[in-house]
């Protein structure tokens, strides 16, 4: 993986002041490269990683340089294209998919994107119609374009859920950085802001990896949307004092019965929201819905390195040898979800 340091003022094709989360570029030697924001370094440094190999893409996903369910899916599809190009067509694509599938277990968008890409590569190989790398790259581009379109559609539908001057609590980062562009939960907030509804956002810091403090805060600041950072443990107090009108989050996998896997801490927010009679919304593209998973109990929850809990910014915050449990996600039962927003519209219970 190589690194590119970029200036602060990088613009996007969308003209929203946010650099592309990920994009396929052609380097000076004429080689295709997956270039992505290294989200581990935000907000301190805006640096891009250039992934030229399947291993580099897999490392970027595993180590959270690129994260968020839709972004992981798109990055993985480009990884399959790299594998097909560098390692013998169909066989290389299949090997790449095996490596990439093993990186993170919970976000179904990863498996969905890999399967979609491999299906197309296999079909092309069976009919000898096109070479595997070209086909895989075409699918990856399509996944990336479809993601932005789905997020904008989700925003357009979701606006109906956001009252004027709503005070919205969100968790983790389900924004531009978690997607190829625009965001899911943050996309709905953006759409409300673009519609002149003047939302303001309580940003949960999202321990232990701080996707809220580092990423959502950075993103909302750049967009100019009013936002205030709070410690995760403040949500109950904010709700009890009447300062939260609704909660909206993204999702990593939605089971067939509507149970929602999302960043650890989401379930606690849903319980709090129900207690305080506050709507709890989930925004996710249909690629996050997994009909093959019957209920939340069947979702594999990733456990990450305990160091993410026992250390903070490189410094130990627990005594040496202290055991720590680090579940990256939890499951919110469908019964606590007020509505799910997808690119096709708003769905209310029963899901
Ligand atoms: O561990 P992460 O940062 O990949 O977790 C991301 C989340 O939990 C997001 O809320 C989810 O992927 C939805 S992103 C649109």
mmCIF file of C-alpha atoms and ligand atoms in Angstrom:
data_model
loop_
_atom_site.group_PDB
_atom_site.id
_atom_site.type_symbol
_atom_site.label_atom_id
_atom_site.label_comp_id
_atom_site.label_asym_id
_atom_site.label_seq_id
_atom_site.Cartn_x
_atom_site.Cartn_y
_atom_site.Cartn_z
ATOM 1 C CA UNK A 1 0.000 0.000 0.000
ATOM 2 C CA UNK A 2 1.342 3.416 -0.784
ATOM 3 C CA UNK A 3 0.319 6.652 0.835
ATOM 4 C CA UNK A 4 -0.601 9.966 -0.732
ATOM 5 C CA UNK A 5 -0.829 13.047 1.434
ATOM 6 C CA UNK A 6 -3.460 15.425 0.172
ATOM 7 C CA UNK A 7 -4.189 19.037 0.919
ATOM 8 C CA UNK A 8 -7.198 19.926 3.019
ATOM 9 C CA UNK A 9 -9.218 21.433 0.214
ATOM 10 C CA UNK A 10 -9.789 18.358 -1.944
ATOM 11 C CA UNK A 11 -13.163 18.553 -3.619
ATOM 12 C CA UNK A 12 -15.407 15.784 -4.902
ATOM 13 C CA UNK A 13 -17.268 15.197 -8.087
ATOM 14 C CA UNK A 14 -20.339 15.984 -5.977
ATOM 15 C CA UNK A 15 -19.010 19.407 -5.074
ATOM 16 C CA UNK A 16 -19.806 18.901 -1.394
ATOM 17 C CA UNK A 17 -16.260 19.515 -0.131
ATOM 18 C CA UNK A 18 -15.748 15.897 0.890
ATOM 19 C CA UNK A 19 -13.051 13.894 -0.902
ATOM 20 C CA UNK A 20 -14.160 10.550 -2.373
ATOM 21 C CA UNK A 21 -14.222 7.796 0.258
ATOM 22 C CA UNK A 22 -12.853 5.478 -2.409
ATOM 23 C CA UNK A 23 -12.284 5.632 -6.155
ATOM 24 C CA UNK A 24 -10.613 3.735 -8.946
ATOM 25 C CA UNK A 25 -7.807 5.755 -10.524
ATOM 26 C CA UNK A 26 -5.228 5.030 -13.186
ATOM 27 C CA UNK A 27 -1.675 5.814 -12.067
ATOM 28 C CA UNK A 28 1.193 7.243 -14.109
ATOM 29 C CA UNK A 29 2.259 3.749 -15.188
ATOM 30 C CA UNK A 30 -1.236 3.131 -16.550
ATOM 31 C CA UNK A 31 -2.218 0.687 -13.782
ATOM 32 C CA UNK A 32 -5.601 0.730 -12.099
ATOM 33 C CA UNK A 33 -5.417 1.439 -8.371
ATOM 34 C CA UNK A 34 -8.039 1.565 -5.602
ATOM 35 C CA UNK A 35 -7.488 4.875 -3.843
ATOM 36 C CA UNK A 36 -9.209 5.421 -0.528
ATOM 37 C CA UNK A 37 -9.189 7.828 2.390
ATOM 38 C CA UNK A 38 -7.213 6.294 5.262
ATOM 39 C CA UNK A 39 -9.927 6.748 7.890
ATOM 40 C CA UNK A 40 -7.605 5.606 10.679
ATOM 41 C CA UNK A 41 -5.832 8.961 10.447
ATOM 42 C CA UNK A 42 -8.871 11.242 10.448
ATOM 43 C CA UNK A 43 -9.507 13.865 11.668
ATOM 44 C CA UNK A 44 -5.820 14.731 12.143
ATOM 45 C CA UNK A 45 -4.637 13.904 8.644
ATOM 46 C CA UNK A 46 -6.369 13.574 5.301
ATOM 47 C CA UNK A 47 -4.260 10.897 3.675
ATOM 48 C CA UNK A 48 -5.080 8.501 0.857
ATOM 49 C CA UNK A 49 -4.024 4.875 0.557
ATOM 50 C CA UNK A 50 -3.376 3.446 -2.865
ATOM 51 C CA UNK A 51 -4.178 -0.282 -2.872
ATOM 52 C CA UNK A 52 -2.559 -2.157 -5.746
ATOM 53 C CA UNK A 53 -2.956 -5.740 -4.510
ATOM 54 C CA UNK A 54 -5.686 -7.929 -3.047
ATOM 55 C CA UNK A 55 -3.709 -8.147 0.201
ATOM 56 C CA UNK A 56 -3.593 -4.351 0.431
ATOM 57 C CA UNK A 57 -7.369 -4.090 -0.014
ATOM 58 C CA UNK A 58 -7.912 -6.834 2.585
ATOM 59 C CA UNK A 59 -5.606 -5.076 5.072
ATOM 60 C CA UNK A 60 -7.383 -1.765 4.511
ATOM 61 C CA UNK A 61 -10.751 -3.372 5.317
ATOM 62 C CA UNK A 62 -9.511 -5.397 8.301
ATOM 63 C CA UNK A 63 -7.675 -2.449 9.866
ATOM 64 C CA UNK A 64 -10.556 0.033 9.292
ATOM 65 C CA UNK A 65 -8.736 2.264 6.804
ATOM 66 C CA UNK A 66 -12.005 1.805 4.916
ATOM 67 C CA UNK A 67 -15.046 0.939 6.989
ATOM 68 C CA UNK A 68 -18.818 1.146 7.013
ATOM 69 C CA UNK A 69 -20.880 -1.570 5.376
ATOM 70 C CA UNK A 70 -21.458 -0.084 1.888
ATOM 71 C CA UNK A 71 -17.877 1.228 1.566
ATOM 72 C CA UNK A 72 -16.463 -2.167 2.529
ATOM 73 C CA UNK A 73 -18.630 -3.842 -0.117
ATOM 74 C CA UNK A 74 -17.489 -1.510 -2.898
ATOM 75 C CA UNK A 75 -13.817 -1.763 -1.870
ATOM 76 C CA UNK A 76 -14.071 -5.568 -1.907
ATOM 77 C CA UNK A 77 -15.542 -5.559 -5.428
ATOM 78 C CA UNK A 78 -12.544 -3.532 -6.632
ATOM 79 C CA UNK A 79 -10.337 -6.040 -4.798
ATOM 80 C CA UNK A 80 -11.826 -8.853 -6.899
ATOM 81 C CA UNK A 81 -11.039 -6.849 -10.049
ATOM 82 C CA UNK A 82 -7.423 -6.531 -8.886
ATOM 83 C CA UNK A 83 -7.285 -10.295 -8.204
ATOM 84 C CA UNK A 84 -8.688 -11.140 -11.639
ATOM 85 C CA UNK A 85 -6.190 -8.795 -13.300
ATOM 86 C CA UNK A 86 -3.111 -9.975 -11.435
ATOM 87 C CA UNK A 87 -3.771 -13.645 -10.859
ATOM 88 C CA UNK A 88 -5.197 -15.427 -13.872
ATOM 89 C CA UNK A 89 -8.746 -14.240 -14.474
ATOM 90 C CA UNK A 90 -11.531 -16.291 -12.887
ATOM 91 C CA UNK A 91 -9.157 -18.202 -10.572
ATOM 92 C CA UNK A 92 -7.679 -14.921 -9.330
ATOM 93 C CA UNK A 93 -11.127 -13.450 -8.799
ATOM 94 C CA UNK A 94 -12.219 -16.476 -6.756
ATOM 95 C CA UNK A 95 -9.037 -16.417 -4.649
ATOM 96 C CA UNK A 96 -9.430 -12.684 -4.028
ATOM 97 C CA UNK A 97 -13.021 -13.191 -2.893
ATOM 98 C CA UNK A 98 -11.913 -15.856 -0.389
ATOM 99 C CA UNK A 99 -9.321 -13.485 1.100
ATOM 100 C CA UNK A 100 -11.662 -10.500 1.197
ATOM 101 C CA UNK A 101 -14.642 -12.430 2.608
ATOM 102 C CA UNK A 102 -12.533 -13.398 5.629
ATOM 103 C CA UNK A 103 -11.715 -9.789 6.581
ATOM 104 C CA UNK A 104 -14.864 -8.814 8.509
ATOM 105 C CA UNK A 105 -17.907 -11.024 9.213
ATOM 106 C CA UNK A 106 -20.831 -8.789 10.179
ATOM 107 C CA UNK A 107 -21.533 -6.337 7.324
ATOM 108 C CA UNK A 108 -23.457 -8.357 4.746
ATOM 109 C CA UNK A 109 -22.654 -5.797 2.036
ATOM 110 C CA UNK A 110 -19.189 -7.370 1.866
ATOM 111 C CA UNK A 111 -20.489 -10.848 0.961
ATOM 112 C CA UNK A 112 -23.215 -9.310 -1.225
ATOM 113 C CA UNK A 113 -20.687 -7.326 -3.303
ATOM 114 C CA UNK A 114 -18.299 -10.271 -3.600
ATOM 115 C CA UNK A 115 -21.088 -12.614 -4.743
ATOM 116 C CA UNK A 116 -22.426 -10.080 -7.228
ATOM 117 C CA UNK A 117 -18.967 -9.558 -8.729
ATOM 118 C CA UNK A 118 -18.090 -13.260 -8.832
ATOM 119 C CA UNK A 119 -21.425 -14.197 -10.416
ATOM 120 C CA UNK A 120 -20.748 -11.793 -13.280
ATOM 121 C CA UNK A 121 -17.161 -13.015 -13.702
ATOM 122 C CA UNK A 122 -18.311 -16.661 -13.749
ATOM 123 C CA UNK A 123 -21.055 -15.917 -16.278
ATOM 124 C CA UNK A 124 -18.579 -14.141 -18.557
ATOM 125 C CA UNK A 125 -16.093 -17.020 -18.225
ATOM 126 C CA UNK A 126 -18.803 -19.569 -19.111
ATOM 127 C CA UNK A 127 -19.703 -17.707 -22.294
ATOM 128 C CA UNK A 128 -16.106 -16.536 -22.982
ATOM 129 C CA UNK A 129 -17.685 -13.122 -23.628
ATOM 130 C CA UNK A 130 -15.209 -10.840 -21.839
ATOM 131 C CA UNK A 131 -12.107 -11.073 -19.693
ATOM 132 C CA UNK A 132 -12.602 -11.499 -15.954
ATOM 133 C CA UNK A 133 -10.803 -8.327 -14.859
ATOM 134 C CA UNK A 134 -12.838 -6.108 -17.198
ATOM 135 C CA UNK A 135 -16.080 -7.692 -16.038
ATOM 136 C CA UNK A 136 -15.174 -7.424 -12.336
ATOM 137 C CA UNK A 137 -14.141 -3.787 -12.730
ATOM 138 C CA UNK A 138 -17.397 -3.003 -14.499
ATOM 139 C CA UNK A 139 -19.396 -4.555 -11.639
ATOM 140 C CA UNK A 140 -17.340 -2.689 -9.031
ATOM 141 C CA UNK A 141 -18.033 0.629 -10.806
ATOM 142 C CA UNK A 142 -21.725 -0.240 -10.925
ATOM 143 C CA UNK A 143 -21.801 -1.106 -7.202
ATOM 144 C CA UNK A 144 -20.098 2.216 -6.413
ATOM 145 C CA UNK A 145 -22.480 4.263 -8.596
ATOM 146 C CA UNK A 146 -25.549 2.412 -7.323
ATOM 147 C CA UNK A 147 -24.510 3.056 -3.727
ATOM 148 C CA UNK A 148 -24.465 6.823 -4.145
ATOM 149 C CA UNK A 149 -27.782 6.732 -6.006
ATOM 150 C CA UNK A 150 -29.347 4.528 -3.290
ATOM 151 C CA UNK A 151 -28.138 6.870 -0.574
ATOM 152 C CA UNK A 152 -29.575 9.919 -2.287
ATOM 153 C CA UNK A 153 -32.886 8.085 -2.770
ATOM 154 C CA UNK A 154 -32.840 7.074 0.918
ATOM 155 C CA UNK A 155 -32.305 10.703 1.838
ATOM 156 C CA UNK A 156 -35.208 11.823 -0.350
ATOM 157 C CA UNK A 157 -37.540 9.301 1.323
ATOM 158 C CA UNK A 158 -36.174 9.789 4.833
ATOM 159 C CA UNK A 159 -36.771 13.550 4.886
ATOM 160 C CA UNK A 160 -40.404 12.770 5.730
ATOM 161 C CA UNK A 161 -39.243 11.473 9.129
ATOM 162 C CA UNK A 162 -37.346 14.624 10.093
ATOM 163 C CA UNK A 163 -39.386 17.475 11.611
ATOM 164 C CA UNK A 164 -38.261 21.103 11.289
ATOM 165 C CA UNK A 165 -35.338 21.885 13.635
ATOM 166 C CA UNK A 166 -35.191 18.249 14.818
ATOM 167 C CA UNK A 167 -32.518 17.406 17.354
ATOM 168 C CA UNK A 168 -31.170 14.113 16.070
ATOM 169 C CA UNK A 169 -28.924 11.645 17.861
ATOM 170 C CA UNK A 170 -26.712 9.380 15.751
ATOM 171 C CA UNK A 171 -24.141 6.722 16.544
ATOM 172 C CA UNK A 172 -20.943 5.624 14.784
ATOM 173 C CA UNK A 173 -20.471 6.974 11.253
ATOM 174 C CA UNK A 174 -23.159 6.154 8.710
ATOM 175 C CA UNK A 175 -22.227 9.022 6.443
ATOM 176 C CA UNK A 176 -20.208 9.792 3.322
ATOM 177 C CA UNK A 177 -17.184 8.028 4.816
ATOM 178 C CA UNK A 178 -19.113 4.792 5.457
ATOM 179 C CA UNK A 179 -20.379 4.686 1.882
ATOM 180 C CA UNK A 180 -19.163 5.535 -1.594
ATOM 181 C CA UNK A 181 -20.840 8.886 -1.093
ATOM 182 C CA UNK A 182 -23.604 10.865 0.682
ATOM 183 C CA UNK A 183 -24.247 8.386 3.506
ATOM 184 C CA UNK A 184 -27.212 6.422 4.842
ATOM 185 C CA UNK A 185 -28.328 7.746 8.251
ATOM 186 C CA UNK A 186 -26.282 10.910 7.752
ATOM 187 C CA UNK A 187 -27.638 10.979 4.191
ATOM 188 C CA UNK A 188 -31.149 11.350 5.616
ATOM 189 C CA UNK A 189 -29.913 14.166 7.870
ATOM 190 C CA UNK A 190 -28.163 15.791 4.889
ATOM 191 C CA UNK A 191 -31.326 15.592 2.819
ATOM 192 C CA UNK A 192 -33.303 17.258 5.632
ATOM 193 C CA UNK A 193 -30.630 19.974 5.885
ATOM 194 C CA UNK A 194 -30.636 20.498 2.108
ATOM 195 C CA UNK A 195 -34.448 20.802 2.307
ATOM 196 C CA UNK A 196 -34.025 23.685 4.776
ATOM 197 C CA UNK A 197 -35.225 21.810 7.858
ATOM 198 C CA UNK A 198 -32.280 23.019 9.989
ATOM 199 C CA UNK A 199 -31.569 19.775 11.833
ATOM 200 C CA UNK A 200 -28.959 19.633 14.592
ATOM 201 C CA UNK A 201 -27.080 16.487 15.465
ATOM 202 C CA UNK A 202 -25.906 14.935 18.711
ATOM 203 C CA UNK A 203 -22.853 12.918 17.647
ATOM 204 C CA UNK A 204 -22.098 9.942 19.903
ATOM 205 C CA UNK A 205 -18.337 9.603 20.245
ATOM 206 C CA UNK A 206 -18.733 5.812 19.664
ATOM 207 C CA UNK A 207 -16.243 4.062 21.879
ATOM 208 C CA UNK A 208 -13.902 2.310 21.439
ATOM 209 C CA UNK A 209 -12.799 3.268 17.896
ATOM 210 C CA UNK A 210 -14.474 6.712 17.969
ATOM 211 C CA UNK A 211 -16.096 6.691 14.542
ATOM 212 C CA UNK A 212 -18.443 9.403 15.839
ATOM 213 C CA UNK A 213 -15.833 11.744 17.304
ATOM 214 C CA UNK A 214 -13.284 11.236 14.535
ATOM 215 C CA UNK A 215 -15.396 10.711 11.420
ATOM 216 C CA UNK A 216 -19.004 11.901 11.812
ATOM 217 C CA UNK A 217 -17.824 15.085 13.520
ATOM 218 C CA UNK A 218 -15.296 15.736 10.703
ATOM 219 C CA UNK A 219 -17.887 15.081 8.045
ATOM 220 C CA UNK A 220 -20.647 17.220 9.572
ATOM 221 C CA UNK A 221 -18.222 20.076 10.186
ATOM 222 C CA UNK A 222 -17.144 20.031 6.545
ATOM 223 C CA UNK A 223 -20.760 19.968 5.402
ATOM 224 C CA UNK A 224 -21.679 22.810 7.742
ATOM 225 C CA UNK A 225 -24.440 20.893 9.546
ATOM 226 C CA UNK A 226 -24.882 21.901 13.200
ATOM 227 C CA UNK A 227 -23.499 19.141 15.417
ATOM 228 C CA UNK A 228 -22.396 18.625 19.018
ATOM 229 C CA UNK A 229 -20.178 15.790 20.184
ATOM 230 C CA UNK A 230 -21.279 13.863 23.283
ATOM 231 C CA UNK A 231 -19.865 10.927 25.205
ATOM 232 C CA UNK A 232 -21.867 7.753 24.503
ATOM 233 C CA UNK A 233 -22.936 7.568 28.139
ATOM 234 C CA UNK A 234 -24.770 10.914 27.858
ATOM 235 C CA UNK A 235 -27.554 9.659 25.579
ATOM 236 C CA UNK A 236 -29.899 8.718 28.442
ATOM 237 C CA UNK A 237 -29.473 12.056 30.165
ATOM 238 C CA UNK A 238 -30.088 13.953 26.898
ATOM 239 C CA UNK A 239 -33.260 11.996 26.230
ATOM 240 C CA UNK A 240 -34.527 12.367 29.792
ATOM 241 C CA UNK A 241 -34.041 16.141 29.654
ATOM 242 C CA UNK A 242 -36.040 16.362 26.411
ATOM 243 C CA UNK A 243 -33.151 17.228 24.092
ATOM 244 C CA UNK A 244 -33.545 14.413 21.539
ATOM 245 C CA UNK A 245 -36.397 14.284 19.005
ATOM 246 C CA UNK A 246 -35.292 11.157 17.168
ATOM 247 C CA UNK A 247 -32.449 8.675 16.761
ATOM 248 C CA UNK A 248 -31.216 7.564 13.351
ATOM 249 C CA UNK A 249 -28.446 5.047 12.695
ATOM 250 C CA UNK A 250 -27.122 2.894 9.858
ATOM 251 C CA UNK A 251 -26.885 -0.896 9.772
ATOM 252 C CA UNK A 252 -24.387 -3.604 8.954
ATOM 253 C CA UNK A 253 -26.919 -6.378 8.456
ATOM 254 C CA UNK A 254 -30.690 -6.486 8.756
ATOM 255 C CA UNK A 255 -32.092 -9.972 9.302
ATOM 256 C CA UNK A 256 -35.245 -11.196 7.538
ATOM 257 C CA UNK A 257 -37.345 -10.405 10.639
ATOM 258 C CA UNK A 258 -36.051 -6.819 10.852
ATOM 259 C CA UNK A 259 -33.479 -7.307 13.634
ATOM 260 C CA UNK A 260 -30.627 -4.852 13.025
ATOM 261 C CA UNK A 261 -26.892 -5.369 13.576
ATOM 262 C CA UNK A 262 -25.028 -2.073 13.912
ATOM 263 C CA UNK A 263 -22.125 -0.563 15.842
ATOM 264 C CA UNK A 264 -21.848 -1.625 19.477
ATOM 265 C CA UNK A 265 -23.968 0.702 21.585
ATOM 266 C CA UNK A 266 -26.841 0.900 19.100
ATOM 267 C CA UNK A 267 -28.997 -1.560 21.066
ATOM 268 C CA UNK A 268 -28.639 0.489 24.251
ATOM 269 C CA UNK A 269 -29.775 3.594 22.336
ATOM 270 C CA UNK A 270 -32.820 1.754 20.998
ATOM 271 C CA UNK A 271 -33.802 0.662 24.525
ATOM 272 C CA UNK A 272 -33.353 4.217 25.799
ATOM 273 C CA UNK A 273 -35.345 5.632 22.890
ATOM 274 C CA UNK A 274 -38.232 3.262 23.588
ATOM 275 C CA UNK A 275 -38.186 4.142 27.291
ATOM 276 C CA UNK A 276 -38.404 7.837 26.449
ATOM 277 C CA UNK A 277 -40.935 7.353 23.622
ATOM 278 C CA UNK A 278 -38.521 8.713 20.997
ATOM 279 C CA UNK A 279 -38.567 7.323 17.417
ATOM 280 C CA UNK A 280 -35.638 5.058 16.569
ATOM 281 C CA UNK A 281 -34.946 4.902 12.814
ATOM 282 C CA UNK A 282 -32.542 2.803 10.748
ATOM 283 C CA UNK A 283 -31.394 3.882 7.276
ATOM 284 C CA UNK A 284 -29.782 1.238 5.063
ATOM 285 C CA UNK A 285 -29.732 0.207 1.409
ATOM 286 C CA UNK A 286 -31.406 -3.078 0.440
ATOM 287 C CA UNK A 287 -27.895 -4.549 -0.006
ATOM 288 C CA UNK A 288 -27.738 -4.503 3.832
ATOM 289 C CA UNK A 289 -30.886 -6.638 4.156
ATOM 290 C CA UNK A 290 -30.043 -10.322 4.364
ATOM 291 C CA UNK A 291 -33.012 -12.584 3.642
ATOM 292 C CA UNK A 292 -30.780 -15.622 4.294
ATOM 293 C CA UNK A 293 -30.392 -14.617 7.961
ATOM 294 C CA UNK A 294 -33.660 -15.364 9.729
ATOM 295 C CA UNK A 295 -33.149 -13.378 12.944
ATOM 296 C CA UNK A 296 -30.524 -11.334 14.727
ATOM 297 C CA UNK A 297 -29.479 -14.409 16.686
ATOM 298 C CA UNK A 298 -28.004 -15.812 13.453
ATOM 299 C CA UNK A 299 -25.792 -12.774 12.794
ATOM 300 C CA UNK A 300 -22.080 -13.283 13.415
ATOM 301 C CA UNK A 301 -20.841 -10.375 15.535
ATOM 302 C CA UNK A 302 -17.206 -9.459 14.935
ATOM 303 C CA UNK A 303 -14.921 -9.449 17.966
ATOM 304 C CA UNK A 304 -11.936 -7.179 17.549
ATOM 305 C CA UNK A 305 -8.585 -6.818 19.260
ATOM 306 C CA UNK A 306 -8.981 -6.077 23.011
ATOM 307 C CA UNK A 307 -6.270 -3.434 22.551
ATOM 308 C CA UNK A 308 -8.932 -1.179 21.022
ATOM 309 C CA UNK A 309 -10.526 -1.103 24.503
ATOM 310 C CA UNK A 310 -7.463 -1.172 26.740
ATOM 311 C CA UNK A 311 -5.530 1.464 24.802
ATOM 312 C CA UNK A 312 -6.463 4.987 23.719
ATOM 313 C CA UNK A 313 -4.477 6.878 21.104
ATOM 314 C CA UNK A 314 -1.570 4.493 21.622
ATOM 315 C CA UNK A 315 -1.586 4.868 25.410
ATOM 316 C CA UNK A 316 -2.596 2.101 27.830
ATOM 317 C CA UNK A 317 -5.690 3.059 29.860
ATOM 318 C CA UNK A 318 -5.953 -0.237 31.750
ATOM 319 C CA UNK A 319 -3.420 -2.133 33.832
ATOM 320 C CA UNK A 320 -1.152 -4.509 31.898
ATOM 321 C CA UNK A 321 -2.742 -7.938 31.474
ATOM 322 C CA UNK A 322 -6.306 -6.703 32.016
ATOM 323 C CA UNK A 323 -8.685 -8.839 29.910
ATOM 324 C CA UNK A 324 -11.102 -6.902 27.698
ATOM 325 C CA UNK A 325 -14.013 -7.976 25.501
ATOM 326 C CA UNK A 326 -14.429 -6.023 22.266
ATOM 327 C CA UNK A 327 -17.621 -6.823 20.368
ATOM 328 C CA UNK A 328 -17.726 -4.485 17.375
ATOM 329 C CA UNK A 329 -21.505 -4.709 16.864
ATOM 330 C CA UNK A 330 -24.736 -5.496 18.685
ATOM 331 C CA UNK A 331 -28.191 -6.524 17.536
ATOM 332 C CA UNK A 332 -31.277 -4.359 18.041
ATOM 333 C CA UNK A 333 -34.512 -6.372 18.003
ATOM 334 C CA UNK A 334 -36.990 -5.348 15.294
ATOM 335 C CA UNK A 335 -39.538 -4.554 18.013
ATOM 336 C CA UNK A 336 -37.472 -1.503 19.016
ATOM 337 C CA UNK A 337 -37.191 -0.113 15.473
ATOM 338 C CA UNK A 338 -39.789 2.537 14.547
ATOM 339 C CA UNK A 339 -39.030 2.450 10.794
ATOM 340 C CA UNK A 340 -36.395 1.386 8.279
ATOM 341 C CA UNK A 341 -35.533 3.725 5.404
ATOM 342 C CA UNK A 342 -34.229 2.127 2.209
ATOM 343 C CA UNK A 343 -33.749 3.469 -1.312
ATOM 344 C CA UNK A 344 -37.278 2.204 -2.072
ATOM 345 C CA UNK A 345 -39.056 4.018 0.757
ATOM 346 C CA UNK A 346 -39.938 3.861 4.427
ATOM 347 C CA UNK A 347 -40.971 0.539 5.958
ATOM 348 C CA UNK A 348 -42.731 0.378 9.316
ATOM 349 C CA UNK A 349 -43.340 -2.670 11.514
ATOM 350 C CA UNK A 350 -44.162 -5.471 11.103
ATOM 351 C CA UNK A 351 -41.045 -5.916 8.938
HETATM 352 O O1 LIG B 1 -16.771 -0.938 12.403
HETATM 353 P P1 LIG B 1 -17.333 -0.001 11.368
HETATM 354 O O2 LIG B 1 -16.822 1.384 11.505
HETATM 355 O O3 LIG B 1 -17.207 -0.552 9.978
HETATM 356 O O4 LIG B 1 -18.894 0.047 11.706
HETATM 357 C C1 LIG B 1 -19.734 0.799 10.876
HETATM 358 C C2 LIG B 1 -21.135 0.854 11.361
HETATM 359 O O5 LIG B 1 -21.509 0.236 12.328
HETATM 360 C C3 LIG B 1 -22.086 1.689 10.541
HETATM 361 O O6 LIG B 1 -23.096 2.233 11.353
HETATM 362 C C4 LIG B 1 -22.740 0.795 9.488
HETATM 363 O O7 LIG B 1 -21.775 0.131 8.724
HETATM 364 C C5 LIG B 1 -23.632 1.546 8.608
HETATM 365 S S1 LIG B 1 -22.698 2.504 7.467
HETATM 366 C C6 LIG B 1 -23.654 3.281 6.367
#
